[in-house]
XYZ file of C-alpha atoms in Angstrom:
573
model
C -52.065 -140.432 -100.366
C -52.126 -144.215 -101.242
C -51.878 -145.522 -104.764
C -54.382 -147.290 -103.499
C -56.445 -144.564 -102.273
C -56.143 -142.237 -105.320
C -57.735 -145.092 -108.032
C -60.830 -145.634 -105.429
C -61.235 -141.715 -105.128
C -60.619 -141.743 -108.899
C -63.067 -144.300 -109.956
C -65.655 -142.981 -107.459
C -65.272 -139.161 -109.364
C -65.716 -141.070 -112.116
C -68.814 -142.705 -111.618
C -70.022 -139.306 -109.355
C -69.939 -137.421 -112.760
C -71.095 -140.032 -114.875
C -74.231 -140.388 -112.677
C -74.654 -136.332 -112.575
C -74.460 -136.249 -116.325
C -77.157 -138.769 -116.576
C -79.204 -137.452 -114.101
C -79.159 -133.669 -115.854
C -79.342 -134.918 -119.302
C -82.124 -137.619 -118.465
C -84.358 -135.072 -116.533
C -84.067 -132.751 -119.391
C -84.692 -134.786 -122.294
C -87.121 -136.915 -120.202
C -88.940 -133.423 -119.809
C -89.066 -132.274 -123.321
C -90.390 -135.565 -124.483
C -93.172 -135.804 -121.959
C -94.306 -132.266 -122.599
C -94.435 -133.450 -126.601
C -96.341 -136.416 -125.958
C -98.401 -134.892 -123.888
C -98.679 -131.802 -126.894
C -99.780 -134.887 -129.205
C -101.668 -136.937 -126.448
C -103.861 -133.497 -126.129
C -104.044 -132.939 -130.017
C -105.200 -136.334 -130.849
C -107.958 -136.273 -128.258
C -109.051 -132.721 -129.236
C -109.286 -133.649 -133.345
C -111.671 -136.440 -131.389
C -114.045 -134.150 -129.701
C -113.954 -131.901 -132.596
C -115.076 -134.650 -135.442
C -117.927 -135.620 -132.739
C -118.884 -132.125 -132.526
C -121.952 -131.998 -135.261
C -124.754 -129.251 -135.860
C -126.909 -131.283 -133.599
C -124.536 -132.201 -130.648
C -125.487 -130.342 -127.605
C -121.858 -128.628 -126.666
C -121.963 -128.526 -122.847
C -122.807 -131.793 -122.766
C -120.285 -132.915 -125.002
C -117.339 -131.142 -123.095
C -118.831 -132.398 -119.988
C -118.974 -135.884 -121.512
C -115.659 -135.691 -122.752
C -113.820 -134.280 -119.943
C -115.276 -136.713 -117.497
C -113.653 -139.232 -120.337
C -110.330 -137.858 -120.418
C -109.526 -136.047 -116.976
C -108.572 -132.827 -118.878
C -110.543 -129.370 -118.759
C -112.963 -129.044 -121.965
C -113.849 -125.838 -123.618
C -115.720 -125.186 -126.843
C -116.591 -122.090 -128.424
C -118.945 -120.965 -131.405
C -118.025 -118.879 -134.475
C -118.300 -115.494 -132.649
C -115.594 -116.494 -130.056
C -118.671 -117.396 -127.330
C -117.916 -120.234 -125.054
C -121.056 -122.495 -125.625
C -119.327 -125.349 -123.255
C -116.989 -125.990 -120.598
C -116.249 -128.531 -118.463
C -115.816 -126.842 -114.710
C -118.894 -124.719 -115.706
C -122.824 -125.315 -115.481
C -125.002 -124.063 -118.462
C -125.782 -120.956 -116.104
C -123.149 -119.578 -115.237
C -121.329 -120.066 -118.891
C -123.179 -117.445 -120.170
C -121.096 -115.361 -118.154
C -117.840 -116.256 -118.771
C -115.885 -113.729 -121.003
C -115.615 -114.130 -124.761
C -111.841 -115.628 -126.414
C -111.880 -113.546 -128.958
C -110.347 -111.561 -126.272
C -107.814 -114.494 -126.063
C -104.758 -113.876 -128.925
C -104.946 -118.150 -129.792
C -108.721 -117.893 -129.875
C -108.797 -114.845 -131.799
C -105.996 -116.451 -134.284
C -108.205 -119.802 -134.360
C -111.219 -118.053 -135.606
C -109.308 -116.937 -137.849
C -108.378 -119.462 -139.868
C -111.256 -121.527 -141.928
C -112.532 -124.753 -140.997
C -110.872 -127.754 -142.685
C -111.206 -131.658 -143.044
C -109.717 -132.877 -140.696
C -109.762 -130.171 -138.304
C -106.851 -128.095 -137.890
C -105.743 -128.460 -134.621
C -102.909 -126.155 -132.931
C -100.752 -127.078 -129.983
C -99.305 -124.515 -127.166
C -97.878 -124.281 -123.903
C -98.003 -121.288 -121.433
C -98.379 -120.277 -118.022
C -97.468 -123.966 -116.573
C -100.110 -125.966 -118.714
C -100.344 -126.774 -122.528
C -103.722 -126.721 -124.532
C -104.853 -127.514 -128.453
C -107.279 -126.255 -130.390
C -108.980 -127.160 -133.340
C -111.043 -125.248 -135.610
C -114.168 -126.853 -136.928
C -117.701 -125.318 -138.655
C -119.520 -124.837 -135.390
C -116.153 -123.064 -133.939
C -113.598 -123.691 -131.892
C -112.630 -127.132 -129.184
C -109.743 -126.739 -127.004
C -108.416 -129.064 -124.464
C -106.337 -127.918 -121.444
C -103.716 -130.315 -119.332
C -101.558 -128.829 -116.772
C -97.862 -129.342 -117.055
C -97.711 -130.411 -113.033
C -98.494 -133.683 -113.990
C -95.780 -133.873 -115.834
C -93.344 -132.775 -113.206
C -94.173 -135.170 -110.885
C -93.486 -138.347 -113.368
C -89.922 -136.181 -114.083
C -89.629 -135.873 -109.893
C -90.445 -139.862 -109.809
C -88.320 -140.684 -112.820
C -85.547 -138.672 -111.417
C -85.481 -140.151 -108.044
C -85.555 -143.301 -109.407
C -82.137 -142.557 -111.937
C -80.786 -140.959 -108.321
C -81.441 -144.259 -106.299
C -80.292 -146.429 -109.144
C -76.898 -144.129 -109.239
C -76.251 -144.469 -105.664
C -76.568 -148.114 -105.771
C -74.170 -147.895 -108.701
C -71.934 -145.552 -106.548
C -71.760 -148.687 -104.068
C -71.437 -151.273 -106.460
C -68.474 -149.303 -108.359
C -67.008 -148.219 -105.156
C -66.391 -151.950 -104.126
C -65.446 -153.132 -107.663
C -63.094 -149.335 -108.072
C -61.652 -150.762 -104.446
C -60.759 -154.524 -106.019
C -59.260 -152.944 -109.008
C -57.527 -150.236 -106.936
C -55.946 -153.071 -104.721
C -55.250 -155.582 -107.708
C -53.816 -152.565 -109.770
C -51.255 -150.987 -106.509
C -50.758 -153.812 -105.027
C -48.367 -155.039 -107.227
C -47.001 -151.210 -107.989
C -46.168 -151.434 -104.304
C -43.970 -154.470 -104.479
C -42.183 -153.184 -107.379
C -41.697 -149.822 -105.208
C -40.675 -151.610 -102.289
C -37.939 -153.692 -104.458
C -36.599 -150.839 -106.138
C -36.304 -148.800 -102.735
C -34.488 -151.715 -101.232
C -32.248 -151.798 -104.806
C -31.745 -148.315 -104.168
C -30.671 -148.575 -100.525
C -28.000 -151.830 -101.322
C -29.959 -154.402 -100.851
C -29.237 -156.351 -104.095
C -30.603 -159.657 -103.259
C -34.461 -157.690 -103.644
C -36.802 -159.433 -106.389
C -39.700 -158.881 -107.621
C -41.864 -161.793 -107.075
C -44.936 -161.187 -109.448
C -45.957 -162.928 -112.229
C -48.445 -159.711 -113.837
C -49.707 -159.825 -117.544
C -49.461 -156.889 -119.089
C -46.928 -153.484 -118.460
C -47.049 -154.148 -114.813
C -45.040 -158.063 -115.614
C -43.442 -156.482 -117.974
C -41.782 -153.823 -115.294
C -41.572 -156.354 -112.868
C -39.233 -158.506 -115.534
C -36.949 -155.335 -116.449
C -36.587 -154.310 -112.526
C -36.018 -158.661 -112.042
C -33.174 -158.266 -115.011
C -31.994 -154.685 -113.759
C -31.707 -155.987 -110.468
C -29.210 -158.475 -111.334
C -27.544 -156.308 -113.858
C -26.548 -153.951 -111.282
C -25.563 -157.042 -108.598
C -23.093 -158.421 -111.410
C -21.404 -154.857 -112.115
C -21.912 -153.681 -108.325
C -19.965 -157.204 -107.489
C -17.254 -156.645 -110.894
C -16.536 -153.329 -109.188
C -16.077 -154.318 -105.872
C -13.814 -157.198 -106.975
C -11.978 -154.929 -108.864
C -11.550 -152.430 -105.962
C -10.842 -155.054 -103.651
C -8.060 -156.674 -106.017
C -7.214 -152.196 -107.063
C -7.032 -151.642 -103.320
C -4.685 -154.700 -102.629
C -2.311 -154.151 -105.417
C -2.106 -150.705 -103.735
C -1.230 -151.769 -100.323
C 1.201 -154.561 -101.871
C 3.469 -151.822 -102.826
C 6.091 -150.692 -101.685
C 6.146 -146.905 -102.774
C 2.986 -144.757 -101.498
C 0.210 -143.788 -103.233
C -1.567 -140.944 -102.517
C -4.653 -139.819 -104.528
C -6.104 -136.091 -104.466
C -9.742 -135.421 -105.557
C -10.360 -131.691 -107.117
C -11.518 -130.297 -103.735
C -7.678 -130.758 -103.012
C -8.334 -133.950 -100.637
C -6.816 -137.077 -100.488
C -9.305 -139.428 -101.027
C -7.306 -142.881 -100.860
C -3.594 -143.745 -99.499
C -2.072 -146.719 -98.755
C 0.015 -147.946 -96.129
C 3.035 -147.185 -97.197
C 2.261 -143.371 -98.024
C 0.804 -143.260 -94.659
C 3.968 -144.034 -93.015
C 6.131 -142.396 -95.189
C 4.154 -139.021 -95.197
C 3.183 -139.028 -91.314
C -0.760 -139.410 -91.813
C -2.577 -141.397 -89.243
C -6.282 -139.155 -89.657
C -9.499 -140.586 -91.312
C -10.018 -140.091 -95.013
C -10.834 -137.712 -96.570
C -7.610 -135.421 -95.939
C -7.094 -132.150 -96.458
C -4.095 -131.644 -98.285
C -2.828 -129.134 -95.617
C -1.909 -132.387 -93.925
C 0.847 -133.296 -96.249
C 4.296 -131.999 -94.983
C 5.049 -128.474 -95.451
C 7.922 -129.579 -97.915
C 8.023 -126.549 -101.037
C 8.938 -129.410 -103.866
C 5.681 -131.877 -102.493
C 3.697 -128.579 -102.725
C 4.338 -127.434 -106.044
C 4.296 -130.784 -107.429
C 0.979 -131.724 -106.342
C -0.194 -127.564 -107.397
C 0.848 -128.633 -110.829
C -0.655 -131.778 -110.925
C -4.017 -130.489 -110.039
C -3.769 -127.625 -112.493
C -3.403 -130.813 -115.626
C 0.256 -130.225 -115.734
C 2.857 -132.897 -115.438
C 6.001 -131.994 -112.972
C 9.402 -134.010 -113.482
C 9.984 -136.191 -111.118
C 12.057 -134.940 -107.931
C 13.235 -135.707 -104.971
C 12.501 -134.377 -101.342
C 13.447 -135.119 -97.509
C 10.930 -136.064 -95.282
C 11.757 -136.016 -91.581
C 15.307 -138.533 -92.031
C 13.809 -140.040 -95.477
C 14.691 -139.413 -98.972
C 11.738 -139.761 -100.849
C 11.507 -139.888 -104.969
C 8.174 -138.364 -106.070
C 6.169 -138.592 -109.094
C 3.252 -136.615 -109.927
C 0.699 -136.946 -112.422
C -3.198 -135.599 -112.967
C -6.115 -137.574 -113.584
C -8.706 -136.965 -116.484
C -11.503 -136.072 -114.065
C -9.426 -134.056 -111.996
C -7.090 -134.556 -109.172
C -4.279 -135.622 -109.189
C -2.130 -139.356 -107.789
C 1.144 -139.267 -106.416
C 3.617 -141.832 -106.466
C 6.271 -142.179 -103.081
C 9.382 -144.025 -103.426
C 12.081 -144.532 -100.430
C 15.145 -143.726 -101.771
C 16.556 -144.123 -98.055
C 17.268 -147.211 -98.124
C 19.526 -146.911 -101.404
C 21.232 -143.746 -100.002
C 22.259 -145.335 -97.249
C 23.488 -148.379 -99.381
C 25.569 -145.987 -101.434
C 27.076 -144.349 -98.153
C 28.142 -147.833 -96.499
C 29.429 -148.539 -99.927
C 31.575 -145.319 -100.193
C 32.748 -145.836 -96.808
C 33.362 -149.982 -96.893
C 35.311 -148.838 -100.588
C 37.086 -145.697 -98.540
C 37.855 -148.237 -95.345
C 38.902 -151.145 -97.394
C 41.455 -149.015 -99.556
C 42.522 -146.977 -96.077
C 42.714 -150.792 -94.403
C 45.151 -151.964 -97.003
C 47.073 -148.681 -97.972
C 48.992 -149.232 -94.876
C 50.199 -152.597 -95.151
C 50.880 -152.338 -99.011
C 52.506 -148.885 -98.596
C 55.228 -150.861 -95.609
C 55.180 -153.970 -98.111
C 56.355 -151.522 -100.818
C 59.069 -149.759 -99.740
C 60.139 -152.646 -97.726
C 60.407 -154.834 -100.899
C 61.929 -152.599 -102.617
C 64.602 -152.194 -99.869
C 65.311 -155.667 -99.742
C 65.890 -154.781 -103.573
C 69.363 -153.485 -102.368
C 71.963 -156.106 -102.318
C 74.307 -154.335 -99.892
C 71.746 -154.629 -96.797
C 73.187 -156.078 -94.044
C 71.581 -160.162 -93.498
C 70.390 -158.883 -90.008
C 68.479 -156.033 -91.284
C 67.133 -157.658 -94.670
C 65.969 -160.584 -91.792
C 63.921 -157.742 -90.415
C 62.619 -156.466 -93.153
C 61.633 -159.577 -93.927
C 60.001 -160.332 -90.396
C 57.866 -156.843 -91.182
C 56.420 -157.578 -94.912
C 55.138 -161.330 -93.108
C 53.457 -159.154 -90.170
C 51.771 -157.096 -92.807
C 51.062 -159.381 -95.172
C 49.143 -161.816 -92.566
C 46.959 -158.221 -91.638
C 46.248 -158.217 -95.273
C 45.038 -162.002 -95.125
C 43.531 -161.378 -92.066
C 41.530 -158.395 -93.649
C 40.369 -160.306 -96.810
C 39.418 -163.527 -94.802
C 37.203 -161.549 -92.489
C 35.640 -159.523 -95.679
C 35.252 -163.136 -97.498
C 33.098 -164.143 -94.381
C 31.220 -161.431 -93.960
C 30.069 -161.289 -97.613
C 29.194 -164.818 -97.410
C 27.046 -164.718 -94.328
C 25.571 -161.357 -95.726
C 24.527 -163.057 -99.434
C 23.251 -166.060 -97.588
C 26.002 -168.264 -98.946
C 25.819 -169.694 -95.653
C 23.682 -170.893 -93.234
C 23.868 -172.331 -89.636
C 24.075 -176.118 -88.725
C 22.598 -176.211 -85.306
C 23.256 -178.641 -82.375
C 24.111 -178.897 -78.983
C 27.156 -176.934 -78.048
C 29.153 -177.494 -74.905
C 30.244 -173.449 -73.897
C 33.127 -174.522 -72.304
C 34.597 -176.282 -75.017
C 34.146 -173.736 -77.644
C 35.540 -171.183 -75.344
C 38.667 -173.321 -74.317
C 38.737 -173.620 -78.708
C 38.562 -170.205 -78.747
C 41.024 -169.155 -76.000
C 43.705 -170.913 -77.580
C 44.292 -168.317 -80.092
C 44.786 -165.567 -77.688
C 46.590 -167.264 -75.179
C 50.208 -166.324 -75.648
C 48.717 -162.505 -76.232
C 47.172 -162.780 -72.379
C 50.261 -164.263 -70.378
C 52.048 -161.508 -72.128
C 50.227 -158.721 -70.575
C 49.780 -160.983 -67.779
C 45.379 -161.572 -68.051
C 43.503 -163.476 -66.304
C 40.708 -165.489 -68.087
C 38.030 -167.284 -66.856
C 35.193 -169.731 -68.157
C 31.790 -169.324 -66.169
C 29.114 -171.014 -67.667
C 25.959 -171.041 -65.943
C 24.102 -174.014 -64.345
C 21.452 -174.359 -66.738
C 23.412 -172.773 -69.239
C 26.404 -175.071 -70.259
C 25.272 -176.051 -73.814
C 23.652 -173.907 -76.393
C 21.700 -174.505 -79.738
C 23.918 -173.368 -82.100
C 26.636 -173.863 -85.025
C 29.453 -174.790 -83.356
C 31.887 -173.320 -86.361
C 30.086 -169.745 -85.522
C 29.987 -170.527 -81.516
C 34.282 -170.843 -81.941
C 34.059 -167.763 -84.372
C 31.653 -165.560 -82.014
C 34.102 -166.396 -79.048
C 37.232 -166.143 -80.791
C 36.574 -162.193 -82.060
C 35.084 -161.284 -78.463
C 37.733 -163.099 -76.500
C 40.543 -161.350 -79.215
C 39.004 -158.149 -78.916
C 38.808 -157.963 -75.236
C 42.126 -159.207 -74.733
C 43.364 -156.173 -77.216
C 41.728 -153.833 -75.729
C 42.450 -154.446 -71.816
C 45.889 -153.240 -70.138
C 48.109 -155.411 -68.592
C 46.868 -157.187 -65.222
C 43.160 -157.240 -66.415
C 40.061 -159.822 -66.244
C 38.732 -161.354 -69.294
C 35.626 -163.364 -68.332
C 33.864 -165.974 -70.687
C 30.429 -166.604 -69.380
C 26.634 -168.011 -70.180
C 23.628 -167.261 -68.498
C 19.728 -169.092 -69.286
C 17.038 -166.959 -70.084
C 13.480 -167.240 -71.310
C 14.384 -167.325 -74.722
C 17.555 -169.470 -74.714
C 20.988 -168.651 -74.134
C 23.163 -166.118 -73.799
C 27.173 -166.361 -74.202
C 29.053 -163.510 -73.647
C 32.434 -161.659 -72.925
C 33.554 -159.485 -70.246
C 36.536 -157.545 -69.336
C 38.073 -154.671 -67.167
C 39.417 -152.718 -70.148
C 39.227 -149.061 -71.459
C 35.597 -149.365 -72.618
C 33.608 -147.565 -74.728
C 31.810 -144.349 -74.682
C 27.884 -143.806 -75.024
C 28.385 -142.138 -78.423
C 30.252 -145.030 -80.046
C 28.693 -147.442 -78.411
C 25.550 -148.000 -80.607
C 27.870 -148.250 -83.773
C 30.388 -150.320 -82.956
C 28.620 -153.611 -84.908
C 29.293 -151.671 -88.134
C 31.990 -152.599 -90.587
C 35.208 -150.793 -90.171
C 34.043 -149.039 -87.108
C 36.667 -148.134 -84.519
C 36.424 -146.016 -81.082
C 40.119 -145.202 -81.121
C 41.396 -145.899 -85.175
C 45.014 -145.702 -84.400
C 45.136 -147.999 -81.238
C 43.319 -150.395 -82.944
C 45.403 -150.599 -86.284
C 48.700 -151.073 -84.009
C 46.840 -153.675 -82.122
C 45.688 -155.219 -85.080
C 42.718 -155.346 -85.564
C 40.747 -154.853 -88.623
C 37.392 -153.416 -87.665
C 35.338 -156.359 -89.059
C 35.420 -159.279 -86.436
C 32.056 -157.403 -84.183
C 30.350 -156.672 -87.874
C 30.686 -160.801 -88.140
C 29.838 -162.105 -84.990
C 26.458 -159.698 -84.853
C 25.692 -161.799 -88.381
C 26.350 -165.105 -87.152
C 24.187 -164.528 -83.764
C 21.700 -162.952 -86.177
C 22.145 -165.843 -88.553
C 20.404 -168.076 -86.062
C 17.677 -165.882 -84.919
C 19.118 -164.467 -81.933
C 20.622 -160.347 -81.198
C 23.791 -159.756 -80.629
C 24.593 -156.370 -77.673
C 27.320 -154.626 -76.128
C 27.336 -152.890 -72.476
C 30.022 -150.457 -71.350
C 31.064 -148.150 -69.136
C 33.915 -146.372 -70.400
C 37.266 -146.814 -68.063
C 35.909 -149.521 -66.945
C 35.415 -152.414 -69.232
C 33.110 -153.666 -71.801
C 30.409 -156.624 -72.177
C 29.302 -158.206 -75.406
C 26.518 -160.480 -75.562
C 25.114 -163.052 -78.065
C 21.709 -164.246 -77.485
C 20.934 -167.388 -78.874
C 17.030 -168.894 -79.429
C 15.994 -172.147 -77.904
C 14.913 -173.534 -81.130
C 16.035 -173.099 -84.518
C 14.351 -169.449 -86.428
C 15.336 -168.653 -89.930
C 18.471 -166.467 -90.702
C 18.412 -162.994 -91.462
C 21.077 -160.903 -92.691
């Protein structure tokens, strides 16, 4: 039920027992005081009749007189009780009406002596109310029936009835203004503080009340933007919380007391495997024992020491730690990354000291044999001819290392233009030439149609060609093909080098960009080479945006190629 609808019902009780009460209590009262005015009406008139009644009064006449007067029945009697005169009786027949001493108020009247004024007595009984007064020549009393009364109550009382309905109506329209001036307002208020409740912030009570109604609807108008301003301080700070979060590189992963993860960010999403919808169950997590009892001891308020743990092929540093309303957050770190920077700095340290043992170890003890002063000119010449060989590998070895640090750190950067392919190949052929007629190789110079120039540093164009062309030359037998060639595609242009030599198997294929990475370790040390020249020509291709790729089937050749970008990208390392 309606606000509304509960005042009008109220108001209408209201008035419903108001009018009752009145009725009841008016009827009543109205009653009693009728039936004593009617008591003293009746004793007045009878202390009349009785003064009038002298020794010479005739006393039928005078209660006939009298009663025709006052509408009431007159009765007198004499000093034995007699009646000598009534009203409703004819001087016949009142000789036979019975004597009142037989009556207990007549008998009590006669009793009592005659006095001046005449004592006159008032009673009710039996539905009618009578007085009688005691005088010399007897007694006078006066009758008056108590229906008369009733029927003025009856009128009276319908007349408070009517008058209470109409007052029913009147307060049931006024109880129905003040019901809708009184909820109607309670209902806007409600209806603001429902939409409050349900997120609407931008509710507002629009009332202007006096009174505690205004003065609600000016706490729920300052509550309301109370809660917007903290509501929009927390979601600020969530927003700027949540992208801090994602910003970071380690994972976070938070766990709520029911043992779910109730926020993650990217990072611990990838490095943890979890793609579902949050909340998580932590049986999610993987099913790694130093993850598990980390996050147990977390939960249970106790801090673990930090510790490390493999997921899948990652190394992950984790930190654990429990929240003061339970749960617990957990901190990710990648430690791959660093591991792998400490391996390919054990082995670059291992390769560089294994690179140069050789060549110092021959430099050595050939010095040191050329220390002896009795060794024959032709031999000391050859000695001679071996520490040069040996110390140019050497040179060879640092130069190569000095480049690829400095295109690594970014110490340098390309200088695009427009590159003629067949130019920088012929360049870069030059160096090899006297190695190819010796083991009798053919090399050609195909460049495409469409394809003769490419966007690129020319420096790193010669370089790029220089360590393919070298290496394919080393690595093919006598009587091979060594083919320099470029080739349009949608991206740019690709240069590349073929030949018919030994070629590489599917296993070392994908590695052999790496520093210090040989197929055959030996054969390529007394061909030498130093390991480094594909490591530098996959940075310089890199350098300008483009990939650098090798195809080979092994017995039958090899084919690296150096895509190249149209336009001009930034480098990467």
């Amino acid at each position: 039920m309606r606000l509304a609808q509960r005042l009008l019902l109220g108001s209408l009780l209201v008035v419903g027992v108001l009018i009752a009460f009145i009725v009841l209590t008016s009827d009543r009262r109205l009653d009693d005081r009728l039936v004593a005015e009617a008591q003293a009406q009746i004793a007045r008139e009878t202390g009349v009749i009785a003064r009038e009644w002298g020794p010479r009064t005739e006393p039928d006449s005078l209660a006939d007189a009298w009663s025709a007067a006052l509408d009431r029945r007159v009765v007198l009697f004499d000093t034995t009780g007699r009646v000598v005169g009534h009203s409703e009786f004819e001087s016949p027949a009142i000789g036979l009406l019975p004597e009142g001493r037989s009556m207990p108020a007549i008998a009590t009247a006669l009793g009592r002596r005659p006095g001046s004024p005449p004592d006159v007595g008032v009673q009710a009984d039996a539905g009618e109310t009578y007085a009688i007064a005691r005088v010399p020549q007897g007694l006078v009393r006066i009758d008056s029936p108590l229906r008369r009364l009733d029927a003025i109550t009856r009128g009276v009382r319908q007349d408070v009835v009517l008058a209470g309905f109409i007052a029913m109506i009147i307060a049931a329209g006024l109880a129905y203004l003040f019901s809708r001036a009184v909820s109607r307002p309670i209902v806007e208020l409600r209806d603001v503080a429902r939409g409050l409740a349900a997120g609407d912030l931008s509710r507002r009570p629009r009332l202007a009340a006096p009174g505690e109604v205004g003065d609600l609807a000016t706490a729920l108008h300052r509550m309301a933007d109370q809660l917007a301003a903290r509501l929009n301080a927390l979601e600020t700070e969530d927003a700027l919380m949540a992208a801090l979060i994602e910003a970071l590189n380690e994972g976070v992963v938070a766990v709520d007391g029911s043992r779910r993860i109730v926020r993650i960010n990217e990072a611990g999403r990838r490095l943890l495997g979890l793609r579902a919808p949050m909340p998580i169950p932590v049986d999610h997590l993987p099913r790694e024992r130093a993850l598990r009892e980390a996050l147990d001891l977390a939960l249970a308020g106790a801090i673990p020491a930090p510790t490390e743990l493999r997921v899948d092929d990652r190394v992950l540093a984790l930190t654990a730690r429990p929240l003061a309303s339970g749960g617990a957050v957990l901190a990710l770190f990648d430690l791959s990354p660093v591991r792998r920077l400490e391996a390919v700095r054990r082995d670059f340290v291992a390769n560089v000291s294994h690179e140069l043992k050789t060549p110092l170890t021959v430099i050595g003890g050939f010095a040191e044999t050329l220390a002896d002063d009795e060794l024959p000119t032709e031999q000391r010449r050859r000695f001679a001819e071996t520490i040069q060989v040996h110390a140019r590998r050497m040179q060879r070895i640092v130069d190569d290392l000095l480049d690829l640090s400095r295109i690594e750190s970014g110490g340098w950067l390309p200088n695009p233009t427009t590159v003629d392919v067949a130019t920088a190949a012929g360049d870069a052929l030059a160096t090899v030439r006297d190695a190819a007629i010796a083991k009798r190789i053919t090399i050609d110079v195909r460049p495409a149609k469409g394809a003769a120039t490419v966007y690129a540093d020319p420096t790193a164009v010669r370089q790029i060609l220089s360590n393919l062309v070298e290496n394919a030359v080393r690595y093919t037998p006598e009587g091979g093909t060594v083919t320099v060639f470029s080739e349009a595609d949608a991206d740019g242009v690709r240069i590349g080098v073929q030949d018919t030599g030994v070629g590489i198997a599917p296993d070392h294929l994908s590695r052999i960009f790496e520093r210090f990475y040989r197929v055959d370790p030996a054969r390529s040390r007394d061909a030498g080479g130093t390991g480094l020249g594909l490591s530098i020509v996959r940075h310089l291709v890199e350098a300008h945006g483009g990939r650098a790729r090798a195809e080979s089937t092994f017995g039958r050749g090899t084919t690296v190629i150096a895509s190249f970008p149209n336009t001009r990208t930034s480098p990467t390392s």
